[in-house]
CSV table of C-alpha atoms and ligand atoms in Angstrom, one decimal:
chain,number,residue,atom,x,y,z
A,28,MET,CA,69.7,84.4,111.7
A,29,LYS,CA,72.5,86.9,111.4
A,30,PRO,CA,74.4,86.4,108.2
A,31,ARG,CA,78.0,85.4,108.7
A,32,GLN,CA,80.7,87.9,107.7
A,33,PRO,CA,81.5,87.3,103.9
A,34,ILE,CA,84.8,86.1,102.8
A,35,ILE,CA,86.4,88.4,100.2
A,36,GLY,CA,89.2,86.9,98.1
A,37,LEU,CA,91.8,89.3,96.7
A,38,THR,CA,94.3,88.5,93.9
A,39,THR,CA,98.0,89.3,94.9
A,40,TYR,CA,101.0,90.7,92.9
A,41,GLU,CA,103.3,88.2,91.1
A,42,ARG,CA,106.1,86.4,92.9
A,43,SER,CA,109.0,88.7,93.2
A,44,GLY,CA,112.5,88.3,94.8
A,45,GLU,CA,112.5,87.9,98.6
A,46,VAL,CA,109.1,89.5,99.1
A,47,GLY,CA,107.2,86.8,97.2
A,48,PHE,CA,103.5,87.4,96.7
A,49,SER,CA,102.3,90.6,98.2
A,50,LEU,CA,99.5,93.0,98.2
A,51,PRO,CA,99.3,96.7,99.3
A,52,ALA,CA,97.6,96.8,102.8
A,53,GLU,CA,95.2,99.5,101.5
A,54,TYR,CA,93.1,96.8,99.8
A,55,ILE,CA,92.8,94.7,102.9
A,56,ASP,CA,91.9,97.8,105.0
A,57,ALA,CA,89.2,98.8,102.7
A,58,VAL,CA,87.6,95.3,102.8
A,59,ARG,CA,87.7,95.2,106.5
A,60,ARG,CA,86.3,98.6,106.9
A,61,ALA,CA,83.3,97.4,104.7
A,62,GLY,CA,82.9,94.3,107.1
A,63,GLY,CA,84.3,91.7,104.9
A,64,ILE,CA,87.0,89.1,105.9
A,65,PRO,CA,89.8,89.4,103.3
A,66,VAL,CA,91.8,86.4,102.1
A,67,LEU,CA,94.7,86.5,99.6
A,68,LEU,CA,94.5,84.6,96.4
A,69,PRO,CA,98.0,84.3,95.0
A,70,PRO,CA,98.6,83.3,91.3
A,71,GLY,CA,99.5,79.8,90.3
A,72,GLU,CA,96.6,78.0,92.0
A,73,PRO,CA,95.7,75.1,89.9
A,74,HIS,CA,92.3,74.7,91.8
A,75,GLN,CA,90.6,78.0,91.1
A,76,HIS,CA,87.2,76.6,91.0
A,77,GLU,CA,87.6,74.9,94.4
A,78,LEU,CA,89.0,78.2,95.7
A,79,LEU,CA,85.9,80.1,94.5
A,80,LYS,CA,83.7,77.9,96.6
A,81,LEU,CA,85.3,79.2,99.7
A,82,VAL,CA,84.9,83.0,98.9
A,83,ASP,CA,81.7,85.1,98.6
A,84,ALA,CA,83.3,87.8,96.3
A,85,VAL,CA,86.5,88.6,94.6
A,86,VAL,CA,88.7,91.7,94.2
A,87,PHE,CA,91.0,91.8,91.2
A,88,THR,CA,93.8,94.1,92.3
A,89,GLY,CA,96.2,96.4,90.5
A,90,GLY,CA,99.8,95.6,89.4
A,91,GLY,CA,101.8,95.1,86.2
A,92,ASP,CA,100.6,94.9,82.6
A,93,VAL,CA,98.9,92.1,80.9
A,94,ASP,CA,100.9,90.4,78.2
A,95,PRO,CA,99.9,92.0,74.8
A,96,ALA,CA,100.1,88.5,73.3
A,97,LEU,CA,96.9,87.6,75.1
A,98,TYR,CA,94.9,90.0,73.2
A,99,GLN,CA,96.8,90.0,69.9
A,100,GLY,CA,98.3,93.4,70.8
A,101,ALA,CA,101.6,94.9,69.9
A,102,GLN,CA,104.7,94.4,72.1
A,103,HIS,CA,105.6,97.9,73.3
A,104,GLU,CA,108.7,99.2,75.1
A,105,ALA,CA,106.5,100.8,77.7
A,106,VAL,CA,104.9,97.4,78.8
A,107,TYR,CA,106.3,96.4,82.1
A,108,LEU,CA,106.1,93.7,84.9
A,109,VAL,CA,104.4,91.1,82.6
A,110,ASP,CA,104.0,87.9,84.6
A,111,PRO,CA,102.8,84.8,82.7
A,112,GLU,CA,101.8,83.0,86.0
A,113,ARG,CA,99.6,85.9,87.2
A,114,ASP,CA,98.1,86.5,83.8
A,115,SER,CA,97.1,82.9,83.2
A,116,SER,CA,95.7,82.5,86.8
A,117,GLU,CA,93.8,85.8,86.6
A,118,VAL,CA,92.4,85.1,83.2
A,119,GLU,CA,91.0,81.8,84.4
A,120,LEU,CA,89.7,83.5,87.6
A,121,ALA,CA,88.0,86.2,85.7
A,122,GLN,CA,86.1,83.6,83.5
A,123,ALA,CA,85.3,81.6,86.6
A,124,VAL,CA,83.7,84.5,88.5
A,125,VAL,CA,81.7,85.5,85.5
A,126,GLU,CA,80.5,81.8,85.1
A,127,ALA,CA,79.7,81.5,88.8
A,128,ASN,CA,78.0,84.9,89.0
A,129,LEU,CA,80.2,85.8,92.0
A,130,PRO,CA,80.2,89.5,93.1
A,131,THR,CA,83.4,91.0,91.7
A,132,LEU,CA,85.2,94.3,91.9
A,133,THR,CA,88.1,94.7,89.5
A,134,ILE,CA,90.6,97.5,90.0
A,135,CYS,CA,93.2,99.0,87.5
A,136,ARG,CA,95.1,96.0,86.2
A,137,GLY,CA,92.0,94.1,87.3
A,138,ILE,CA,89.6,95.8,84.8
A,139,GLN,CA,92.2,95.1,82.0
A,140,VAL,CA,92.5,91.4,82.9
A,141,LEU,CA,88.7,91.1,83.0
A,142,ASN,CA,88.4,92.7,79.6
A,143,VAL,CA,91.1,90.6,78.0
A,144,ALA,CA,89.7,87.4,79.7
A,145,LEU,CA,86.3,87.9,78.1
A,146,GLY,CA,87.7,88.7,74.7
A,147,GLY,CA,88.4,92.5,74.7
A,148,THR,CA,91.8,94.3,73.9
A,149,LEU,CA,93.8,97.0,75.6
A,150,ILE,CA,95.6,100.2,74.5
A,151,GLU,CA,99.2,99.3,75.0
A,152,HIS,CA,100.4,102.8,75.9
A,153,LEU,CA,97.9,105.6,76.5
A,154,PRO,CA,100.3,108.5,75.4
A,155,ASP,CA,100.3,107.0,71.9
A,156,VAL,CA,96.6,107.6,71.5
A,157,VAL,CA,95.5,110.4,73.8
A,158,SER,CA,96.1,113.8,72.4
A,159,GLY,CA,97.3,116.6,74.7
A,160,GLU,CA,98.4,116.1,78.3
A,161,VAL,CA,98.3,112.6,79.7
A,162,ILE,CA,96.4,112.8,83.0
A,163,HIS,CA,96.5,109.2,84.1
A,164,ARG,CA,100.1,108.7,85.4
A,165,ASP,CA,102.5,111.1,86.9
A,166,THR,CA,105.6,109.7,88.5
A,167,PRO,CA,106.6,106.0,88.9
A,168,GLU,CA,106.0,106.5,92.6
A,169,GLY,CA,102.8,108.4,93.2
A,170,TYR,CA,99.1,108.5,92.1
A,171,VAL,CA,97.7,111.4,90.2
A,172,GLN,CA,94.2,112.7,90.8
A,173,HIS,CA,91.8,113.1,87.8
A,174,PRO,CA,88.0,113.4,87.5
A,175,ILE,CA,85.7,110.7,86.2
A,176,THR,CA,82.2,111.2,84.7
A,177,ILE,CA,79.9,108.3,85.6
A,178,GLU,CA,76.8,107.2,83.5
A,179,PRO,CA,73.9,108.5,85.8
A,180,THR,CA,71.8,105.3,85.2
A,181,SER,CA,74.7,102.9,86.1
A,182,ARG,CA,74.9,100.7,89.2
A,183,LEU,CA,78.3,102.5,89.8
A,184,ALA,CA,76.6,105.9,90.0
A,185,GLN,CA,73.9,104.5,92.4
A,186,ILE,CA,76.7,103.0,94.7
A,187,VAL,CA,79.0,106.1,94.8
A,188,GLY,CA,75.9,108.5,94.9
A,189,GLN,CA,77.2,111.0,92.4
A,190,THR,CA,78.2,111.2,88.7
A,191,GLU,CA,81.4,113.2,89.1
A,192,VAL,CA,84.1,111.7,91.2
A,193,ASN,CA,87.8,112.4,91.7
A,194,SER,CA,90.0,109.3,91.3
A,195,ALA,CA,93.5,108.3,92.3
A,196,SER,CA,95.1,107.1,89.1
A,197,TRP,CA,98.2,105.4,88.0
A,198,HIS,CA,98.0,103.6,84.7
A,199,HIS,CA,99.5,103.8,81.2
A,200,GLN,CA,97.1,101.4,79.5
A,201,ALA,CA,93.4,101.3,79.2
A,202,ILE,CA,90.5,99.4,77.5
A,203,ARG,CA,90.5,99.6,73.6
A,204,GLU,CA,87.8,97.2,72.4
A,205,LEU,CA,85.3,96.2,74.9
A,206,ALA,CA,84.7,92.5,75.5
A,207,PRO,CA,81.2,91.2,74.7
A,208,GLY,CA,78.8,91.5,77.6
A,209,LEU,CA,80.5,94.3,79.2
A,210,LYS,CA,79.3,98.0,79.3
A,211,VAL,CA,81.2,101.1,79.7
A,212,VAL,CA,79.8,103.3,82.6
A,213,ALA,CA,82.5,105.9,83.1
A,214,TYR,CA,85.0,108.0,81.2
A,215,ALA,CA,88.0,110.3,81.9
A,216,PRO,CA,87.8,113.9,80.3
A,217,ASP,CA,90.1,112.6,77.6
A,218,GLY,CA,87.7,109.8,76.6
A,219,THR,CA,89.6,107.0,78.3
A,220,ILE,CA,87.3,104.2,79.6
A,221,GLU,CA,87.4,104.4,83.4
A,222,ALA,CA,84.8,101.9,84.5
A,223,LEU,CA,82.5,99.1,83.3
A,224,GLU,CA,79.7,96.8,84.4
A,225,MET,CA,78.3,93.5,83.2
A,226,PRO,CA,74.5,93.9,82.8
A,227,ASP,CA,73.9,90.1,82.8
A,228,HIS,CA,75.9,89.5,85.9
A,229,PRO,CA,74.4,90.1,89.4
A,230,TRP,CA,77.4,92.3,90.7
A,231,LEU,CA,80.4,92.9,88.6
A,232,ILE,CA,82.1,96.3,88.4
A,233,GLY,CA,85.5,97.3,87.0
A,234,VAL,CA,87.2,100.6,87.7
A,235,GLN,CA,90.4,101.8,86.1
A,236,TRP,CA,91.3,103.9,89.1
A,237,HIS,CA,92.4,103.0,92.6
A,238,PRO,CA,89.5,103.4,95.0
A,239,GLU,CA,91.5,101.6,97.8
A,240,SER,CA,94.2,104.2,97.9
A,241,THR,CA,91.8,107.0,99.1
A,242,ALA,CA,89.0,105.0,100.6
A,243,ALA,CA,90.2,105.6,104.1
A,244,ASP,CA,89.4,109.4,103.8
A,245,ASP,CA,86.9,109.4,101.0
A,246,PRO,CA,83.5,107.8,101.7
A,247,THR,CA,82.7,108.0,98.0
A,248,GLN,CA,85.5,105.5,97.2
A,249,GLN,CA,84.8,103.4,100.3
A,250,ARG,CA,81.3,102.9,99.2
A,251,LEU,CA,82.5,100.6,96.3
A,252,PHE,CA,83.9,98.1,98.9
A,253,ASN,CA,80.9,98.5,101.1
A,254,ALA,CA,78.6,97.6,98.1
A,255,LEU,CA,80.8,94.7,97.2
A,256,VAL,CA,80.6,93.3,100.7
A,257,GLU,CA,76.8,93.8,100.7
A,258,ALA,CA,76.5,91.8,97.5
A,259,ALA,CA,78.8,89.1,99.2
A,260,VAL,CA,76.5,89.0,102.2
A,261,GLN,CA,73.7,88.1,99.8
A,262,GLN,CA,75.8,85.6,98.1
A,263,ALA,CA,76.8,83.9,101.4
A,264,ARG,CA,73.1,83.8,102.5
A,265,GLN,CA,72.1,82.1,99.2
A,266,ARG,CA,74.8,79.6,99.7
A,267,SER,CA,73.9,78.8,103.3
A,268,ASN,CA,70.3,78.3,102.2
A,269,HIS,CA,71.5,76.1,99.5
A,270,TRP,CA,73.5,73.9,101.9
A,271,SER,CA,70.9,73.7,104.5
A,272,ARG,CA,68.4,72.4,102.0
B,311,MN,MN1,92.7,107.3,84.7
């Protein structure tokens, strides 16, 4: 029997003004190109565990900063767009996808939420700790490109098919102390943590950069979404076996 197309849930940005909940279309396009059916998961849902029964994988998307209070961090003047509703929903969702062994890709803010949800901490403002030129954020509008070095034995390296990739980057925070259970699998040239995996989880990858922003033209970045959807197909198959028993 042909497996059904997997449903991929994507977190959205916080509610804001007249726009409300939103998500850049690049995330949706990347999931569709990979063969997944995207659905949006806005914050504030009190029934997260029910919601997770309906999706075969989750993408934690980019956005504003995590409240430093959630990791006993310092309030910093550079911290922006903190949203308590989004923070609490996504922290709960991150713990739930780990518990449920659901295939998960976390991007930019997403990798930070994941780390905080599992007990890790963040660097509140990279320019405070990185010496020399800060390569991770250029203007408020545009991405910057910087190289990433990936651990050769990692799942991430296997997926993208190489250990040096160029990444579209826009972040001023990064992981400081890694949460228990997570493993760093990529770094920027200045030592900033750029990707992680969870060895005890069937498929969980976090990246600090924005694969969705270049995936349309860069097969290396699209492969991350393809691999997530493949993992979601397996997940959907296991579930249909479960229900047909
Ligand atoms: Mn970066």
